[in-house]
PDB file of C-alpha atoms and ligand atoms in Angstrom:
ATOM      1  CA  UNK A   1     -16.621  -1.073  -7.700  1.00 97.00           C
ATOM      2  CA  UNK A   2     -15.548  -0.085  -4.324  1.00 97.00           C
ATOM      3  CA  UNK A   3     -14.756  -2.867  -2.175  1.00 98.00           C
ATOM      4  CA  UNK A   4     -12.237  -3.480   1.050  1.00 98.00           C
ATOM      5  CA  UNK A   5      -8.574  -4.644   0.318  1.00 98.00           C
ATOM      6  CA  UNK A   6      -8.826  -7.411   2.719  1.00 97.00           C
ATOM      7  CA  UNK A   7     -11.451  -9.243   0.330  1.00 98.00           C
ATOM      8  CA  UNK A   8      -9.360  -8.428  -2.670  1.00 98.00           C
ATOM      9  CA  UNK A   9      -5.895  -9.135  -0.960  1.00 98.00           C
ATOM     10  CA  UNK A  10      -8.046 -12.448   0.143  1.00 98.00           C
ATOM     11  CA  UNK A  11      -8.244 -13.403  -3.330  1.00 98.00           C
ATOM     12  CA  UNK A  12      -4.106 -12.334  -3.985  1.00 98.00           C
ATOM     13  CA  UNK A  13      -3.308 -14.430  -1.074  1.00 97.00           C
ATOM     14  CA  UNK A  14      -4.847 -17.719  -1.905  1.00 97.00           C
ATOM     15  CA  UNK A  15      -3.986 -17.571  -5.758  1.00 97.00           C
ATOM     16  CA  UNK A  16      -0.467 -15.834  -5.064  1.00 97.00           C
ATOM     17  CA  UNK A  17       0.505 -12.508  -6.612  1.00 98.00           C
ATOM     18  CA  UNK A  18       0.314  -9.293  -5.131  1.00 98.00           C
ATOM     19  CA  UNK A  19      -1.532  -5.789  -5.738  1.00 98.00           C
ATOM     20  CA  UNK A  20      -0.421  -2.646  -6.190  1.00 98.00           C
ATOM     21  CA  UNK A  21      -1.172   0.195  -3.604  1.00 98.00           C
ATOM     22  CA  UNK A  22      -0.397   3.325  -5.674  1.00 98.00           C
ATOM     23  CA  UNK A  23      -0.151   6.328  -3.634  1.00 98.00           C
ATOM     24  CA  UNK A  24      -2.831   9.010  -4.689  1.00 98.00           C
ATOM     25  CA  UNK A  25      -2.910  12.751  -3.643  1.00 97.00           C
ATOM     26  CA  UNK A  26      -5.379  14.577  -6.191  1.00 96.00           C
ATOM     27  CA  UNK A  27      -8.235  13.220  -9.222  1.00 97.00           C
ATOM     28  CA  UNK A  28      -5.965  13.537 -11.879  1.00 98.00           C
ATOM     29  CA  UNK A  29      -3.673  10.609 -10.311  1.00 98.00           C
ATOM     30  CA  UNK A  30      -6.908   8.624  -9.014  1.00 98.00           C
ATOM     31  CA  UNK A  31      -8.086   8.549 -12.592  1.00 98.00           C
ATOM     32  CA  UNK A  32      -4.973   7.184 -14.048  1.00 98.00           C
ATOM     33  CA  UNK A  33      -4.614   4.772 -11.285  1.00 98.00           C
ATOM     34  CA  UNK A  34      -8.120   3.256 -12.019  1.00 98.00           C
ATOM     35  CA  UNK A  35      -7.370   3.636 -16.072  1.00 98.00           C
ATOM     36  CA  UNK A  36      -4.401   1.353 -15.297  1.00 98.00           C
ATOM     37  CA  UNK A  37      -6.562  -0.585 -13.182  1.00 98.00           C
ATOM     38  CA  UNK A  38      -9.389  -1.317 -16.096  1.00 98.00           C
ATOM     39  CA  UNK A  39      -6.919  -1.600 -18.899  1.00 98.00           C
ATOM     40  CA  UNK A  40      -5.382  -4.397 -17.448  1.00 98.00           C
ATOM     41  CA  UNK A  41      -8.353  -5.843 -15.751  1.00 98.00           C
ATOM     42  CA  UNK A  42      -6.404  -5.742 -12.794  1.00 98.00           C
ATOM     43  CA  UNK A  43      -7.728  -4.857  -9.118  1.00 98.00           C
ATOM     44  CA  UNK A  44      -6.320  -1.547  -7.696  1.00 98.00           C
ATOM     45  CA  UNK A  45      -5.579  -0.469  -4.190  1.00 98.00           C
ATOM     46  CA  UNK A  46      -5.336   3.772  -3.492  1.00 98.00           C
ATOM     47  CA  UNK A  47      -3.275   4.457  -0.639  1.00 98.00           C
ATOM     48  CA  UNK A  48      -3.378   7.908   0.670  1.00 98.00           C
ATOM     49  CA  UNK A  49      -1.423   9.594   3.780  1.00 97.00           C
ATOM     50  CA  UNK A  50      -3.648  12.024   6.018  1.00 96.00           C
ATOM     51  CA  UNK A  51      -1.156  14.652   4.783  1.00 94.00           C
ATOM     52  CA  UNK A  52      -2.027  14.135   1.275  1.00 93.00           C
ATOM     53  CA  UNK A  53      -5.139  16.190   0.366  1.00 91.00           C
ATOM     54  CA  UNK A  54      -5.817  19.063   2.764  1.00 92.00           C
ATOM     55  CA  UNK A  55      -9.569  18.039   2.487  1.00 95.00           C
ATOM     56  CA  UNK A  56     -10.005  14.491   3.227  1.00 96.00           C
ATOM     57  CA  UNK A  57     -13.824  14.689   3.238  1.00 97.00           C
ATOM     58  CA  UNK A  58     -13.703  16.432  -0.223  1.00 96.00           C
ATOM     59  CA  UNK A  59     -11.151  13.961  -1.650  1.00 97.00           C
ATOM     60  CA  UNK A  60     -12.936  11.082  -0.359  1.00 97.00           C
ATOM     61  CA  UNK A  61     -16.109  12.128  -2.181  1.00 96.00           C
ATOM     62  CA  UNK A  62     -14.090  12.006  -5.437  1.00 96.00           C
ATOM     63  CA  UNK A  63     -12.355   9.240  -4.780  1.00 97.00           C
ATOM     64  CA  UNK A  64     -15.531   7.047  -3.790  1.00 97.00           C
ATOM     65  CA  UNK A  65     -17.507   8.453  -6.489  1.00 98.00           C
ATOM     66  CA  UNK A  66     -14.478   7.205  -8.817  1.00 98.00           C
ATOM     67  CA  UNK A  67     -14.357   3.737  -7.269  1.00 98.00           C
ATOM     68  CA  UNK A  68     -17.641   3.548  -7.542  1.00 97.00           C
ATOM     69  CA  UNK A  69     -18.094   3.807 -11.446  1.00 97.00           C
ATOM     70  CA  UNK A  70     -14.619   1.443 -11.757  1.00 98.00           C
ATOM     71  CA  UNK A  71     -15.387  -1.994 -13.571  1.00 98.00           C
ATOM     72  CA  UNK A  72     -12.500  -3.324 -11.492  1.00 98.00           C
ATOM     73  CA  UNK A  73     -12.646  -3.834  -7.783  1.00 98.00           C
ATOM     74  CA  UNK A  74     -10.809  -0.202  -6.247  1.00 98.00           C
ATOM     75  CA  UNK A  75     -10.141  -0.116  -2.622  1.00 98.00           C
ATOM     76  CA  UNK A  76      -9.018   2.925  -0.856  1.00 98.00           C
ATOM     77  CA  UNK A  77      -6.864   2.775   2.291  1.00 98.00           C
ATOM     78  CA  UNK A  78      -4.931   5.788   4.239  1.00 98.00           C
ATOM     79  CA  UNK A  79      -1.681   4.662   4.584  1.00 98.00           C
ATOM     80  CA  UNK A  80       0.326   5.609   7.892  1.00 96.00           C
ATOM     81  CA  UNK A  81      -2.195   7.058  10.091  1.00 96.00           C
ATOM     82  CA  UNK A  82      -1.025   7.867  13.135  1.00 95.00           C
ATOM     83  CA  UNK A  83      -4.070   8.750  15.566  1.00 97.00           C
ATOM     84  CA  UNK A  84      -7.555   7.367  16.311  1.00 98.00           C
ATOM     85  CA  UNK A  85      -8.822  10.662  14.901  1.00 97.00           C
ATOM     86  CA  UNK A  86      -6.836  10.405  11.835  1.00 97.00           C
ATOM     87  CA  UNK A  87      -8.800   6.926  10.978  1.00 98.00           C
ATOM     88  CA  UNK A  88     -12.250   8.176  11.819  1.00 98.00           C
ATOM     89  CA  UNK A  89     -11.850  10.781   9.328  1.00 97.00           C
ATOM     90  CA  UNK A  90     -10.889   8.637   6.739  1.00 98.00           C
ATOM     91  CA  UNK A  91     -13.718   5.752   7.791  1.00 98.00           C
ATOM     92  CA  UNK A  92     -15.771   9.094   7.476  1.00 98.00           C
ATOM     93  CA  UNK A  93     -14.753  10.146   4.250  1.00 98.00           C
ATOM     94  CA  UNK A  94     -15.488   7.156   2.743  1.00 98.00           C
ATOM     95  CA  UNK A  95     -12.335   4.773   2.683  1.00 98.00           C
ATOM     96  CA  UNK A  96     -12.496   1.336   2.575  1.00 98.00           C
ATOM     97  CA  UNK A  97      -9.408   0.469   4.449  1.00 98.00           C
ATOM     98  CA  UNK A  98      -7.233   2.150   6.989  1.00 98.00           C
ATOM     99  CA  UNK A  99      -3.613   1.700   7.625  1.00 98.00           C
ATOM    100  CA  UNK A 100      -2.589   1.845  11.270  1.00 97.00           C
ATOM    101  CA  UNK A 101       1.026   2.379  12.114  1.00 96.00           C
ATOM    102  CA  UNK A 102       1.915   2.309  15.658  1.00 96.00           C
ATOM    103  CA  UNK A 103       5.236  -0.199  14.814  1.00 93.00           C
ATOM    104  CA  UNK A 104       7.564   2.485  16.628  1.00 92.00           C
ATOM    105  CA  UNK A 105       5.622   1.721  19.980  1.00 95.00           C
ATOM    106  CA  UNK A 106       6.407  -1.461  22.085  1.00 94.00           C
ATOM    107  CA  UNK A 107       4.419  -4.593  21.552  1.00 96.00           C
ATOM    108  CA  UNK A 108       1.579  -3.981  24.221  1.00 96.00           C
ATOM    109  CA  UNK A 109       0.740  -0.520  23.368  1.00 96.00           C
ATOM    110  CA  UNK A 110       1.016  -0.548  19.497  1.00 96.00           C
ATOM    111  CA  UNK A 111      -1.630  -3.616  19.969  1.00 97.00           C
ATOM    112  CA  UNK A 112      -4.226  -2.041  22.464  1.00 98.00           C
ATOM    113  CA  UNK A 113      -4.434   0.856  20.078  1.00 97.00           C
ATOM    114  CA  UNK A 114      -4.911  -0.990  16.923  1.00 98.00           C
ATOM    115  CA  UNK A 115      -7.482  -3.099  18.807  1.00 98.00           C
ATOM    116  CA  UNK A 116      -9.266  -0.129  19.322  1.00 98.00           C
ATOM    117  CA  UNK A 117      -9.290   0.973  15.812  1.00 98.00           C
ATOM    118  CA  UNK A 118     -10.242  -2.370  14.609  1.00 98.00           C
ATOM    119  CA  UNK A 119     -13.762  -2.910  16.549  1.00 98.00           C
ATOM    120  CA  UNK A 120     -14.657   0.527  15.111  1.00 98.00           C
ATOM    121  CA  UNK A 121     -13.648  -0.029  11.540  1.00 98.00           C
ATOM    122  CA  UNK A 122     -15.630  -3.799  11.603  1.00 98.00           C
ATOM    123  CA  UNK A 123     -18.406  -2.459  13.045  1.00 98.00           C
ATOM    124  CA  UNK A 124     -19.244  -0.011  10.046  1.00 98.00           C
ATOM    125  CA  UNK A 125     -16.802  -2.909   7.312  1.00 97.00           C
ATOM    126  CA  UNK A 126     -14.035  -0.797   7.256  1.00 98.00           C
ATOM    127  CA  UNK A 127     -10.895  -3.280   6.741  1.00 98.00           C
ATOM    128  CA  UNK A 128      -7.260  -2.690   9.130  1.00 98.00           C
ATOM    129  CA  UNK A 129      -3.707  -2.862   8.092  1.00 98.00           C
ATOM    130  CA  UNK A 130      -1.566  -3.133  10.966  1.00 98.00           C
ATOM    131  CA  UNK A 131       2.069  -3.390  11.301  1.00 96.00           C
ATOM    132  CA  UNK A 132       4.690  -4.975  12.963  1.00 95.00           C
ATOM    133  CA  UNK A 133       8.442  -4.609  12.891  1.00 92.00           C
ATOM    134  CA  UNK A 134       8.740  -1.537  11.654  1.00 90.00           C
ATOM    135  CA  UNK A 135       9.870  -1.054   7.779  1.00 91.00           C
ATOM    136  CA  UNK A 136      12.168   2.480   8.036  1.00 87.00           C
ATOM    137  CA  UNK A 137      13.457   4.998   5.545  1.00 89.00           C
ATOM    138  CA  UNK A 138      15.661   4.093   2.851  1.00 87.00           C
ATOM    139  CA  UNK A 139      17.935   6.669   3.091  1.00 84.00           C
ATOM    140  CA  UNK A 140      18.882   5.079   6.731  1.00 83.00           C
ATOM    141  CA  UNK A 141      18.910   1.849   5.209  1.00 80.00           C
ATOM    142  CA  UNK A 142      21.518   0.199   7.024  1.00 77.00           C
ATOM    143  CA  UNK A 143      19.693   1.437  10.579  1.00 76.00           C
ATOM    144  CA  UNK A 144      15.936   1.094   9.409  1.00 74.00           C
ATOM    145  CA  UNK A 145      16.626  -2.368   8.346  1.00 69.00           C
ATOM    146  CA  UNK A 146      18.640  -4.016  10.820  1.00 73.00           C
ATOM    147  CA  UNK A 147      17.257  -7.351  12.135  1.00 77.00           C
ATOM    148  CA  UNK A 148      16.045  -6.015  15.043  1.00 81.00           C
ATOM    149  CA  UNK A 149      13.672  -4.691  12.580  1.00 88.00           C
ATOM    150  CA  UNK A 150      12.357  -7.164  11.340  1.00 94.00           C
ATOM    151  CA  UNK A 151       8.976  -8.868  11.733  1.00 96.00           C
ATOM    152  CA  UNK A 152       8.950 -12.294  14.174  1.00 96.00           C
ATOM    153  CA  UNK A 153       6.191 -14.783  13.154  1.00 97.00           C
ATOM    154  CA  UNK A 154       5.866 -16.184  16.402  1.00 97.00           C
ATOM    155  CA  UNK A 155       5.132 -12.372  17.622  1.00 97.00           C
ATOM    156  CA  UNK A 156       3.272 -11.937  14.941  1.00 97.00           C
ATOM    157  CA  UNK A 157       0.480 -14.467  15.312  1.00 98.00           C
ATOM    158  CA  UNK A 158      -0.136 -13.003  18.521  1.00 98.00           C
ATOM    159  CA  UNK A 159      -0.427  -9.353  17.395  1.00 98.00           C
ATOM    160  CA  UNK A 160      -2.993 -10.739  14.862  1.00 98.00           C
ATOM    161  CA  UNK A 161      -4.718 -12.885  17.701  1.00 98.00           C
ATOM    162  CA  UNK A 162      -4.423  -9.772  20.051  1.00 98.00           C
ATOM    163  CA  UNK A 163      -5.797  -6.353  17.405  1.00 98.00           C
ATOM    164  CA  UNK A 164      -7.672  -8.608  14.980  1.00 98.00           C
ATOM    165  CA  UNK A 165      -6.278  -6.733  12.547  1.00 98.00           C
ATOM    166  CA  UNK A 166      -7.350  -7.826   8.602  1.00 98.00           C
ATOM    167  CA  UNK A 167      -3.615  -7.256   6.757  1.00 98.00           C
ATOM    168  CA  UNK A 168      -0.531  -7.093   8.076  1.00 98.00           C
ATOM    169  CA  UNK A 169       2.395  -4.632   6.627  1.00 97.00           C
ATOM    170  CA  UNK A 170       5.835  -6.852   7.665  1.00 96.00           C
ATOM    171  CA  UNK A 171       9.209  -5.536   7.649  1.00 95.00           C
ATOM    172  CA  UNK A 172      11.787  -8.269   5.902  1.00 95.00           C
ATOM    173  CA  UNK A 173      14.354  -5.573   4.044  1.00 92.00           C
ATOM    174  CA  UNK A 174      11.620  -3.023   2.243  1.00 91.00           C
ATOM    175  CA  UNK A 175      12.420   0.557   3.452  1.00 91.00           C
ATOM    176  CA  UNK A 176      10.242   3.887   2.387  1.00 92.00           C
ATOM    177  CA  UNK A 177      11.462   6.332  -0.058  1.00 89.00           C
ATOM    178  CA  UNK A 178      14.483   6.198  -2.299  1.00 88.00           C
ATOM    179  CA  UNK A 179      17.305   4.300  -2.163  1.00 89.00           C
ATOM    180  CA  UNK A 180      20.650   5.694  -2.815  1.00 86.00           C
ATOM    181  CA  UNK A 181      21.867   5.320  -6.535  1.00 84.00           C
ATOM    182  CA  UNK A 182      22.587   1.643  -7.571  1.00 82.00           C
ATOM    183  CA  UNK A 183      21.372   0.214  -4.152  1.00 86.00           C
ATOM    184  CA  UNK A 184      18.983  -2.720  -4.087  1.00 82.00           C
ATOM    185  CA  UNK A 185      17.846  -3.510  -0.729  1.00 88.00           C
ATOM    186  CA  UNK A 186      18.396  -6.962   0.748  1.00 90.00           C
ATOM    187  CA  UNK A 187      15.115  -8.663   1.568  1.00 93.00           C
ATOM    188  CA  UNK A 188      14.393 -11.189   3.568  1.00 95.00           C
ATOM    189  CA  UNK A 189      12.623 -13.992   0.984  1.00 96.00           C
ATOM    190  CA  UNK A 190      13.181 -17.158   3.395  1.00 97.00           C
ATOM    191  CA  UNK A 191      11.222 -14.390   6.136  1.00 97.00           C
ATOM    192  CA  UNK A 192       8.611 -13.830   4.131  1.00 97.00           C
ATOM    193  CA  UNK A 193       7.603 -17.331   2.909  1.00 97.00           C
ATOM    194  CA  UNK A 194       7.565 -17.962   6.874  1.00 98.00           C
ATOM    195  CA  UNK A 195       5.395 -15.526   7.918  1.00 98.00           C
ATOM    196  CA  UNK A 196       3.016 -15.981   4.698  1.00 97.00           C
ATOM    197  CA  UNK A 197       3.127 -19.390   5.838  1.00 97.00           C
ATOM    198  CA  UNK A 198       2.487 -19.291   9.699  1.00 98.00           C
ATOM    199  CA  UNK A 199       0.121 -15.571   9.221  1.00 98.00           C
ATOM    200  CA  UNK A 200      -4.232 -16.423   8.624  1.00 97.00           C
ATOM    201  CA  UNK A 201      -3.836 -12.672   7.353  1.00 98.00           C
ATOM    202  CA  UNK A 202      -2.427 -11.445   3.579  1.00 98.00           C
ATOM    203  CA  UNK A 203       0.654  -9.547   3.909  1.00 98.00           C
ATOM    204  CA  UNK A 204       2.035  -5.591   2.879  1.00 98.00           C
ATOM    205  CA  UNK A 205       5.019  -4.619   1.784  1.00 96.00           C
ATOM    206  CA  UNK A 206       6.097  -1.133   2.572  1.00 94.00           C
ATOM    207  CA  UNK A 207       8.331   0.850   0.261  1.00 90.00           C
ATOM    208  CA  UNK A 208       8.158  -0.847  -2.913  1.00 86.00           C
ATOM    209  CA  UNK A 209      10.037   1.680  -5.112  1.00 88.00           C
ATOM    210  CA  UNK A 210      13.638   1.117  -6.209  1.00 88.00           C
ATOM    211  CA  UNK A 211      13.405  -2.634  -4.715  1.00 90.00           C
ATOM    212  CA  UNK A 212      13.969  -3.993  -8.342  1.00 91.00           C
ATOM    213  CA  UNK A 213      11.285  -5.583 -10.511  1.00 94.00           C
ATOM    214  CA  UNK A 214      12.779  -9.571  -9.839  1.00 94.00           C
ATOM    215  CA  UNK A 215      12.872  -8.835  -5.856  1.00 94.00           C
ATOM    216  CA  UNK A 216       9.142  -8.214  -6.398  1.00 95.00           C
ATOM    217  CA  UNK A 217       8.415 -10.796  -8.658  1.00 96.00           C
ATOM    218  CA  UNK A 218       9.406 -13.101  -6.516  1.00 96.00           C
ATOM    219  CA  UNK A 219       8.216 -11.513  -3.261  1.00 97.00           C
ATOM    220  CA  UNK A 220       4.929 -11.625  -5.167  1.00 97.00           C
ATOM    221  CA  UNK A 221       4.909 -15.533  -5.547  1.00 96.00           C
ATOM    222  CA  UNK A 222       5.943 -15.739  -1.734  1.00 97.00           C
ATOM    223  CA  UNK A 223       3.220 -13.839  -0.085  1.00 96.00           C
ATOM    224  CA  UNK A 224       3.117 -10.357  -0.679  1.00 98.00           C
ATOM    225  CA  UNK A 225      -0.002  -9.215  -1.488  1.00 98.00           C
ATOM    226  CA  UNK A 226      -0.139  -5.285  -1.762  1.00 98.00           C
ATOM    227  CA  UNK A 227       3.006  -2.974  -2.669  1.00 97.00           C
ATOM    228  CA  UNK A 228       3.121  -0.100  -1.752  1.00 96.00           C
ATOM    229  CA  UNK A 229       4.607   2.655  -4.172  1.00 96.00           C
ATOM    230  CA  UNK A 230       4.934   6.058  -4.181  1.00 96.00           C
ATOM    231  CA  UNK A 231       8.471   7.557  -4.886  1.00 95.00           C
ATOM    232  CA  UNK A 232       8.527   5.345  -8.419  1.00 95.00           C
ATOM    233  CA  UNK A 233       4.922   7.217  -9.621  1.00 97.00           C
ATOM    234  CA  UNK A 234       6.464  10.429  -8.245  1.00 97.00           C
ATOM    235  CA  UNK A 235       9.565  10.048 -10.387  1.00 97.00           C
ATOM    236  CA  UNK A 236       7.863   9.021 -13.719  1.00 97.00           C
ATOM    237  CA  UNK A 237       5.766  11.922 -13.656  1.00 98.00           C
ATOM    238  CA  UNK A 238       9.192  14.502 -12.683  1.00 98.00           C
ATOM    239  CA  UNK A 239      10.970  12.296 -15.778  1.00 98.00           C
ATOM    240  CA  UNK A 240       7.944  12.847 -18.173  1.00 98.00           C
ATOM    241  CA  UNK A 241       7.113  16.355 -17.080  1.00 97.00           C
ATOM    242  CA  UNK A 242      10.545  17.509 -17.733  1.00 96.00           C
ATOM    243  CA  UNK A 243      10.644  16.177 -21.493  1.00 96.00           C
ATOM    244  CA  UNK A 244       7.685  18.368 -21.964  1.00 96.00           C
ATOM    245  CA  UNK A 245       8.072  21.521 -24.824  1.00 95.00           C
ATOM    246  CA  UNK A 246       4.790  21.854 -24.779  1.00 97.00           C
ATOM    247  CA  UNK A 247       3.024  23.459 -21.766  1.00 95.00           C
ATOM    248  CA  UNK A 248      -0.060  22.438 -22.403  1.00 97.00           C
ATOM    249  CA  UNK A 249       0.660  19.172 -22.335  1.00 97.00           C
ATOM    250  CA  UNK A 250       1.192  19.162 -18.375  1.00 98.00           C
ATOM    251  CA  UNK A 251      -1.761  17.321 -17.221  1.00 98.00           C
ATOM    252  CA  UNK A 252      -2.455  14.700 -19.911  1.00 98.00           C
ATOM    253  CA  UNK A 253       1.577  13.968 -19.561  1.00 98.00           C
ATOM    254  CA  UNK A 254       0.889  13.377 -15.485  1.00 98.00           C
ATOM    255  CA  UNK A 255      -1.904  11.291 -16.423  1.00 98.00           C
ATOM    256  CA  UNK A 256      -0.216   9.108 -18.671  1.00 98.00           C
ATOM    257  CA  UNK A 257       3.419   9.118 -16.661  1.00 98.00           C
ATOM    258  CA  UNK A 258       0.862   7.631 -13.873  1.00 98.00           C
ATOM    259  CA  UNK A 259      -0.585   5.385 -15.728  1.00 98.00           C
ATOM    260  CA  UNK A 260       2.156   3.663 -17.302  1.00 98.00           C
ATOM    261  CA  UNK A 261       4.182   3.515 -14.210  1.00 98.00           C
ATOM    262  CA  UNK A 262       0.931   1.694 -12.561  1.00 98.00           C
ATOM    263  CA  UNK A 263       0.423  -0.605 -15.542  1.00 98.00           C
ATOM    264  CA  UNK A 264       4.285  -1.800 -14.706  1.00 98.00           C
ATOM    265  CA  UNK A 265       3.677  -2.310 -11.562  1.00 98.00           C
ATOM    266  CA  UNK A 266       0.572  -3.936 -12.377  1.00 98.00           C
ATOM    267  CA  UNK A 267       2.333  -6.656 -14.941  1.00 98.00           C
ATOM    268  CA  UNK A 268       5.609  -6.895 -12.020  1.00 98.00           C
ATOM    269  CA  UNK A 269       3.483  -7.910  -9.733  1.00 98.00           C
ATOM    270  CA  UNK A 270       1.117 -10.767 -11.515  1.00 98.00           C
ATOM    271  CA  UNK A 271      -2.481  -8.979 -10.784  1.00 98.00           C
ATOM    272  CA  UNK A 272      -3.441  -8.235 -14.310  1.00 98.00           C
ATOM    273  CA  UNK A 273      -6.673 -10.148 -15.017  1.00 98.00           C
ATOM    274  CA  UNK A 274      -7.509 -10.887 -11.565  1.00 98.00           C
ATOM    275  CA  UNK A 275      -9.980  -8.503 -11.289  1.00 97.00           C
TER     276      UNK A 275
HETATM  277 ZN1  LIG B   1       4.625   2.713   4.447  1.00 65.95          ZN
END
């Protein structure tokens, strides 16, 4: 079924563990996502960029008509969108959720345009993930996650008072992309039990690949209640694909790299059997 994260992360929030948002770009990965999803009875967030399909209104067709026939709850959020348009298209198209990232503008203007965003998106149920502090690239880790960086909870409640946004994607030590070899990334647990604590609103993590499956364990039992992951899904399916002889076993072998990758996740981060 298709239903908004924010009634599903809800749920996460109040029983504590955390769900994944896998990052989806075509069927064949939406398919595997929701396979995970069902095999482990697990609800499934689908997290797609604007960039990702050059035909959002196609793709959301598929996507929706996927989520629809799911026997788990699927929600479908694009992730980092970065202009009013960019979130009408996908409330068009059919998502349930929309990501909007305006953390690299001051206080005061990343707020009036997520407010703006939000009374749309409520008026036809269409959930918001906001953000504040601003979670960076990995391969500038030392830069992207300074503690200037980082999310204030005091700041916080007011940016969730002020946008009335439904999630909030904090920055405590998570950075997007890979991190180099043999780095694990230093997050902020004492951080995020604070703002869990002192936030009405269940909270993201940004740039869960490489962070180690303990770090998210226990982020999980402090608050977290999506991940997002992309690189990790990207990488099983390079690994799997490149073990392949046989050429005609391309597709099933993305499938199943997917889904495996998903169903780890899935058992990481505590949501099996919480559909
Ligand atoms: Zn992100």
């Amino acid at each position: 079924m298709l239903v908004s994260m924010k009634e599903t992360m809800a749920k996460a929030k109040r029983e504590g563990y955390c769900i994944p948002g896998v990052a989806v770009e075509n069927e064949i990965v939406v398919r595997a996502a929701i396979a995970a999803a069902e095999e482990k009875n697990s609800p499934i967030i689908l997290i797609s960029v604007p960039t990702a399909n050059p035909d959002i209104l196609y793709f959301g067709r598929i996507v929706g008509d996927l989520a629809l026939r799911a026997k788990v709850p699927v929600s479908i959020c694009q992730d980092h969108g970065a202009t009013f348009e960019q979130a009408m298209m996908a409330i068009r198209a059919g998502f349930s959720d929309v990501m909007v990232d305006r953390s690299s503008l001051p206080f005061e203007e990343n707020a009036a345009q997520v407010k703006e965003i939000v009374k749309v998106a409520h008026a036809v149920g269409v959930g918001v993930e906001a953000e504040l502090g601003h979670v960076g690239v990995a391969s500038n880790y030392a830069e992207d996650a300074a503690d200037d960086t980082l999310t204030r909870p005091e700041e916080a409640l007011r940016y969730i008072e002020e946008t009335g946004c439904d999630t909030l994607a904090v920055a405590v030590g998570t950075a997007h992309g890979a991190y180099p070899k043999g780095f694990e990334p230093h997050i902020r647990f004492d951080l995020l039990k604070e703002l869990n604590e002192k936030l009405p609103v269940p909270l993201v993590l940004h740039g869960g690949s490489g962070t180690g499956d303990e770090n998210l364990r226990k982020a999980a039992k402090l608050g977290a209640c999506k991940l997002n992951i992309s690189n990790d899904l990207k990488r099983a399916i390079v690994n799997k694909v490149g073990e392949l002889s046989n050429v005609y076993r391309l597709w099933p072998t993305v499938f199943e790299a997917y889904k495996a990758e998903t169903i780890h996740y899935i058992d990481v981060l505590g949501s099996a059997d919480k559909a």
